[in-house]
PDB file of C-alpha atoms in Angstrom:
ATOM      1  CA  MET A  26       0.000   0.000   0.000  1.00  0.00           C
ATOM      2  CA  SER A  27       1.473   3.353  -0.964  1.00  0.00           C
ATOM      3  CA  ALA A  28       1.897   6.194   1.505  1.00  0.00           C
ATOM      4  CA  ASN A  29      -0.763   8.299  -0.210  1.00  0.00           C
ATOM      5  CA  ALA A  30      -3.395   5.546  -0.526  1.00  0.00           C
ATOM      6  CA  GLN A  31      -6.766   6.427   0.995  1.00  0.00           C
ATOM      7  CA  LEU A  32      -9.018   4.140   2.971  1.00  0.00           C
ATOM      8  CA  ARG A  33     -12.612   4.005   1.820  1.00  0.00           C
ATOM      9  CA  LEU A  34     -15.626   2.603   3.631  1.00  0.00           C
ATOM     10  CA  VAL A  35     -17.744   0.437   1.356  1.00  0.00           C
ATOM     11  CA  ASN A  36     -21.422  -0.292   1.820  1.00  0.00           C
ATOM     12  CA  HIS A  37     -22.083  -3.959   1.025  1.00  0.00           C
ATOM     13  CA  THR A  38     -25.241  -3.050  -0.898  1.00  0.00           C
ATOM     14  CA  SER A  39     -23.657  -0.486  -3.167  1.00  0.00           C
ATOM     15  CA  THR A  40     -20.398  -0.549  -5.056  1.00  0.00           C
ATOM     16  CA  GLN A  41     -20.491   3.185  -5.777  1.00  0.00           C
ATOM     17  CA  GLN A  42     -20.759   4.772  -2.357  1.00  0.00           C
ATOM     18  CA  GLU A  43     -19.652   8.332  -1.789  1.00  0.00           C
ATOM     19  CA  ASP A  44     -16.322   8.846  -0.058  1.00  0.00           C
ATOM     20  CA  SER A  45     -17.630   9.590   3.407  1.00  0.00           C
ATOM     21  CA  PHE A  46     -16.868   8.337   6.868  1.00  0.00           C
ATOM     22  CA  ARG A  47     -20.109   6.731   7.985  1.00  0.00           C
ATOM     23  CA  PHE A  48     -19.252   4.647  10.982  1.00  0.00           C
ATOM     24  CA  ASP A  49     -21.590   1.927  12.135  1.00  0.00           C
ATOM     25  CA  ARG A  50     -22.818   2.603  15.672  1.00  0.00           C
ATOM     26  CA  ARG A  51     -25.253  -0.284  16.005  1.00  0.00           C
ATOM     27  CA  ARG A  52     -25.370  -2.079  19.331  1.00  0.00           C
ATOM     28  CA  ALA A  53     -27.068  -5.203  18.019  1.00  0.00           C
ATOM     29  CA  ILE A  54     -26.382  -7.618  15.191  1.00  0.00           C
ATOM     30  CA  ARG A  55     -28.065  -6.528  11.961  1.00  0.00           C
ATOM     31  CA  HIS A  56     -29.618  -9.180   9.717  1.00  0.00           C
ATOM     32  CA  ASP A  57     -30.279  -8.593   6.021  1.00  0.00           C
ATOM     33  CA  VAL A  58     -33.939  -9.314   5.286  1.00  0.00           C
ATOM     34  CA  SER A  59     -36.339  -8.948   2.399  1.00  0.00           C
ATOM     35  CA  ALA A  60     -39.860  -8.625   3.726  1.00  0.00           C
ATOM     36  CA  ARG A  61     -42.780  -6.260   3.416  1.00  0.00           C
ATOM     37  CA  VAL A  62     -44.496  -4.873   6.512  1.00  0.00           C
ATOM     38  CA  THR A  63     -47.231  -2.347   7.143  1.00  0.00           C
ATOM     39  CA  ALA A  64     -46.266   0.824   8.997  1.00  0.00           C
ATOM     40  CA  VAL A  65     -48.582   3.167  10.863  1.00  0.00           C
ATOM     41  CA  ARG A  66     -46.915   6.565  10.992  1.00  0.00           C
ATOM     42  CA  ARG A  67     -47.429   9.591  13.178  1.00  0.00           C
ATOM     43  CA  GLY A  68     -45.951  13.030  12.629  1.00  0.00           C
ATOM     44  CA  ARG A  69     -43.300  14.611  14.813  1.00  0.00           C
ATOM     45  CA  GLN A  70     -45.898  16.769  16.531  1.00  0.00           C
ATOM     46  CA  ALA A  71     -48.529  15.412  18.890  1.00  0.00           C
ATOM     47  CA  GLY A  72     -51.895  15.131  17.219  1.00  0.00           C
ATOM     48  CA  ALA A  73     -50.458  14.981  13.707  1.00  0.00           C
ATOM     49  CA  PRO A  74     -52.576  12.817  11.415  1.00  0.00           C
ATOM     50  CA  ALA A  75     -51.663   9.154  11.142  1.00  0.00           C
ATOM     51  CA  GLY A  76     -51.024   7.416   7.860  1.00  0.00           C
ATOM     52  CA  ILE A  77     -50.541   3.843   6.766  1.00  0.00           C
ATOM     53  CA  CYS A  78     -47.905   2.777   4.274  1.00  0.00           C
ATOM     54  CA  SER A  79     -46.041  -0.297   3.138  1.00  0.00           C
ATOM     55  CA  LEU A  80     -42.311  -0.687   3.851  1.00  0.00           C
ATOM     56  CA  GLN A  81     -39.827  -3.008   2.184  1.00  0.00           C
ATOM     57  CA  LEU A  82     -37.452  -4.092   4.958  1.00  0.00           C
ATOM     58  CA  LEU A  83     -33.755  -4.219   4.078  1.00  0.00           C
ATOM     59  CA  ASP A  84     -32.276  -5.097   7.459  1.00  0.00           C
ATOM     60  CA  LEU A  85     -33.464  -5.758  10.975  1.00  0.00           C
ATOM     61  CA  SER A  86     -31.950  -5.943  14.448  1.00  0.00           C
ATOM     62  CA  ASP A  87     -33.195  -5.881  18.036  1.00  0.00           C
ATOM     63  CA  THR A  88     -32.675  -2.100  18.112  1.00  0.00           C
ATOM     64  CA  GLY A  89     -33.839  -0.955  14.684  1.00  0.00           C
ATOM     65  CA  ALA A  90     -34.554  -1.517  11.016  1.00  0.00           C
ATOM     66  CA  GLY A  91     -33.664  -0.218   7.593  1.00  0.00           C
ATOM     67  CA  ALA A  92     -36.441   0.019   4.996  1.00  0.00           C
ATOM     68  CA  VAL A  93     -37.601   1.604   1.760  1.00  0.00           C
ATOM     69  CA  ALA A  94     -40.897   3.492   1.534  1.00  0.00           C
ATOM     70  CA  GLN A  95     -42.533   4.687  -1.664  1.00  0.00           C
ATOM     71  CA  GLU A  96     -43.885   7.732   0.159  1.00  0.00           C
ATOM     72  CA  ASN A  97     -42.099  10.508   1.975  1.00  0.00           C
ATOM     73  CA  ILE A  98     -41.571   9.793   5.667  1.00  0.00           C
ATOM     74  CA  GLU A  99     -39.934  12.590   7.655  1.00  0.00           C
ATOM     75  CA  ALA A 100     -36.997  12.063   9.994  1.00  0.00           C
ATOM     76  CA  GLY A 101     -38.298  12.339  13.544  1.00  0.00           C
ATOM     77  CA  SER A 102     -41.613  10.665  12.730  1.00  0.00           C
ATOM     78  CA  MET A 103     -42.830   7.883  14.983  1.00  0.00           C
ATOM     79  CA  VAL A 104     -43.834   4.623  13.270  1.00  0.00           C
ATOM     80  CA  THR A 105     -45.320   1.321  14.367  1.00  0.00           C
ATOM     81  CA  LEU A 106     -44.222  -1.643  12.249  1.00  0.00           C
ATOM     82  CA  LEU A 107     -46.808  -4.422  12.054  1.00  0.00           C
ATOM     83  CA  PHE A 108     -45.135  -7.816  11.578  1.00  0.00           C
ATOM     84  CA  PRO A 109     -47.756 -10.333  10.443  1.00  0.00           C
ATOM     85  CA  PRO A 110     -48.025 -13.901  11.784  1.00  0.00           C
ATOM     86  CA  HIS A 111     -45.913 -16.450   9.943  1.00  0.00           C
ATOM     87  CA  GLY A 112     -46.713 -20.152  10.191  1.00  0.00           C
ATOM     88  CA  PRO A 113     -47.217 -21.054  13.859  1.00  0.00           C
ATOM     89  CA  GLU A 114     -45.531 -17.820  15.027  1.00  0.00           C
ATOM     90  CA  ARG A 115     -47.698 -14.982  16.279  1.00  0.00           C
ATOM     91  CA  GLY A 116     -47.423 -11.541  14.746  1.00  0.00           C
ATOM     92  CA  PHE A 117     -45.999  -8.605  16.700  1.00  0.00           C
ATOM     93  CA  ASP A 118     -45.587  -4.828  16.513  1.00  0.00           C
ATOM     94  CA  ARG A 119     -42.516  -2.639  17.067  1.00  0.00           C
ATOM     95  CA  VAL A 120     -42.635   1.106  17.724  1.00  0.00           C
ATOM     96  CA  GLY A 121     -39.759   3.321  16.683  1.00  0.00           C
ATOM     97  CA  GLN A 122     -38.583   6.686  15.442  1.00  0.00           C
ATOM     98  CA  VAL A 123     -37.276   7.467  11.957  1.00  0.00           C
ATOM     99  CA  VAL A 124     -33.704   8.634  12.546  1.00  0.00           C
ATOM    100  CA  ARG A 125     -32.433   8.664   8.958  1.00  0.00           C
ATOM    101  CA  CYS A 126     -34.157   9.559   5.707  1.00  0.00           C
ATOM    102  CA  GLU A 127     -32.544   9.535   2.252  1.00  0.00           C
ATOM    103  CA  HIS A 128     -34.548  10.252  -0.901  1.00  0.00           C
ATOM    104  CA  ARG A 129     -33.408   8.095  -3.832  1.00  0.00           C
ATOM    105  CA  ASP A 130     -34.780   7.014  -7.205  1.00  0.00           C
ATOM    106  CA  THR A 131     -35.914   3.704  -5.700  1.00  0.00           C
ATOM    107  CA  GLY A 132     -37.871   5.350  -2.873  1.00  0.00           C
ATOM    108  CA  THR A 133     -37.206   6.878   0.519  1.00  0.00           C
ATOM    109  CA  HIS A 134     -34.592   4.859   2.430  1.00  0.00           C
ATOM    110  CA  ILE A 135     -35.221   5.188   6.152  1.00  0.00           C
ATOM    111  CA  GLY A 136     -33.534   4.058   9.341  1.00  0.00           C
ATOM    112  CA  ILE A 137     -35.761   3.318  12.321  1.00  0.00           C
ATOM    113  CA  ARG A 138     -34.587   3.127  15.937  1.00  0.00           C
ATOM    114  CA  PHE A 139     -36.927   0.966  17.997  1.00  0.00           C
ATOM    115  CA  GLU A 140     -38.088   2.099  21.417  1.00  0.00           C
ATOM    116  CA  ALA A 141     -36.978  -0.121  24.278  1.00  0.00           C
ATOM    117  CA  GLN A 142     -39.543  -2.749  25.280  1.00  0.00           C
ATOM    118  CA  ALA A 143     -41.958  -1.616  22.591  1.00  0.00           C
ATOM    119  CA  MET A 144     -42.781  -5.086  21.275  1.00  0.00           C
ATOM    120  CA  VAL A 145     -46.427  -6.068  21.604  1.00  0.00           C
ATOM    121  CA  ALA A 146     -47.459  -9.660  20.942  1.00  0.00           C
TER     122      ALA A 146
END
């Protein structure tokens, strides 16, 4: 490696990531997933109207999720993800806050941080 070589962080989902230092601060193991869930969203302000939208999950951990929405979801919004039953497993809900929002051609990529003990069976 030459003295003037630069280190570059690479996102495993994209081979053409900008040269930026985005360090991973997750505290739980992230699992790549491909699933669709329903999200009930609330605005940042109390009393803001609720909306329902579909999210395509990209990754999931005990503390959060990454997803793509076809509608605009603002950073700071509260969302409840509705995970449907699968086989003998019961469905469950997770409540979280949108902490990252990036508008792309494929939709709005969002990061959701789950609230502690917000799972409802």
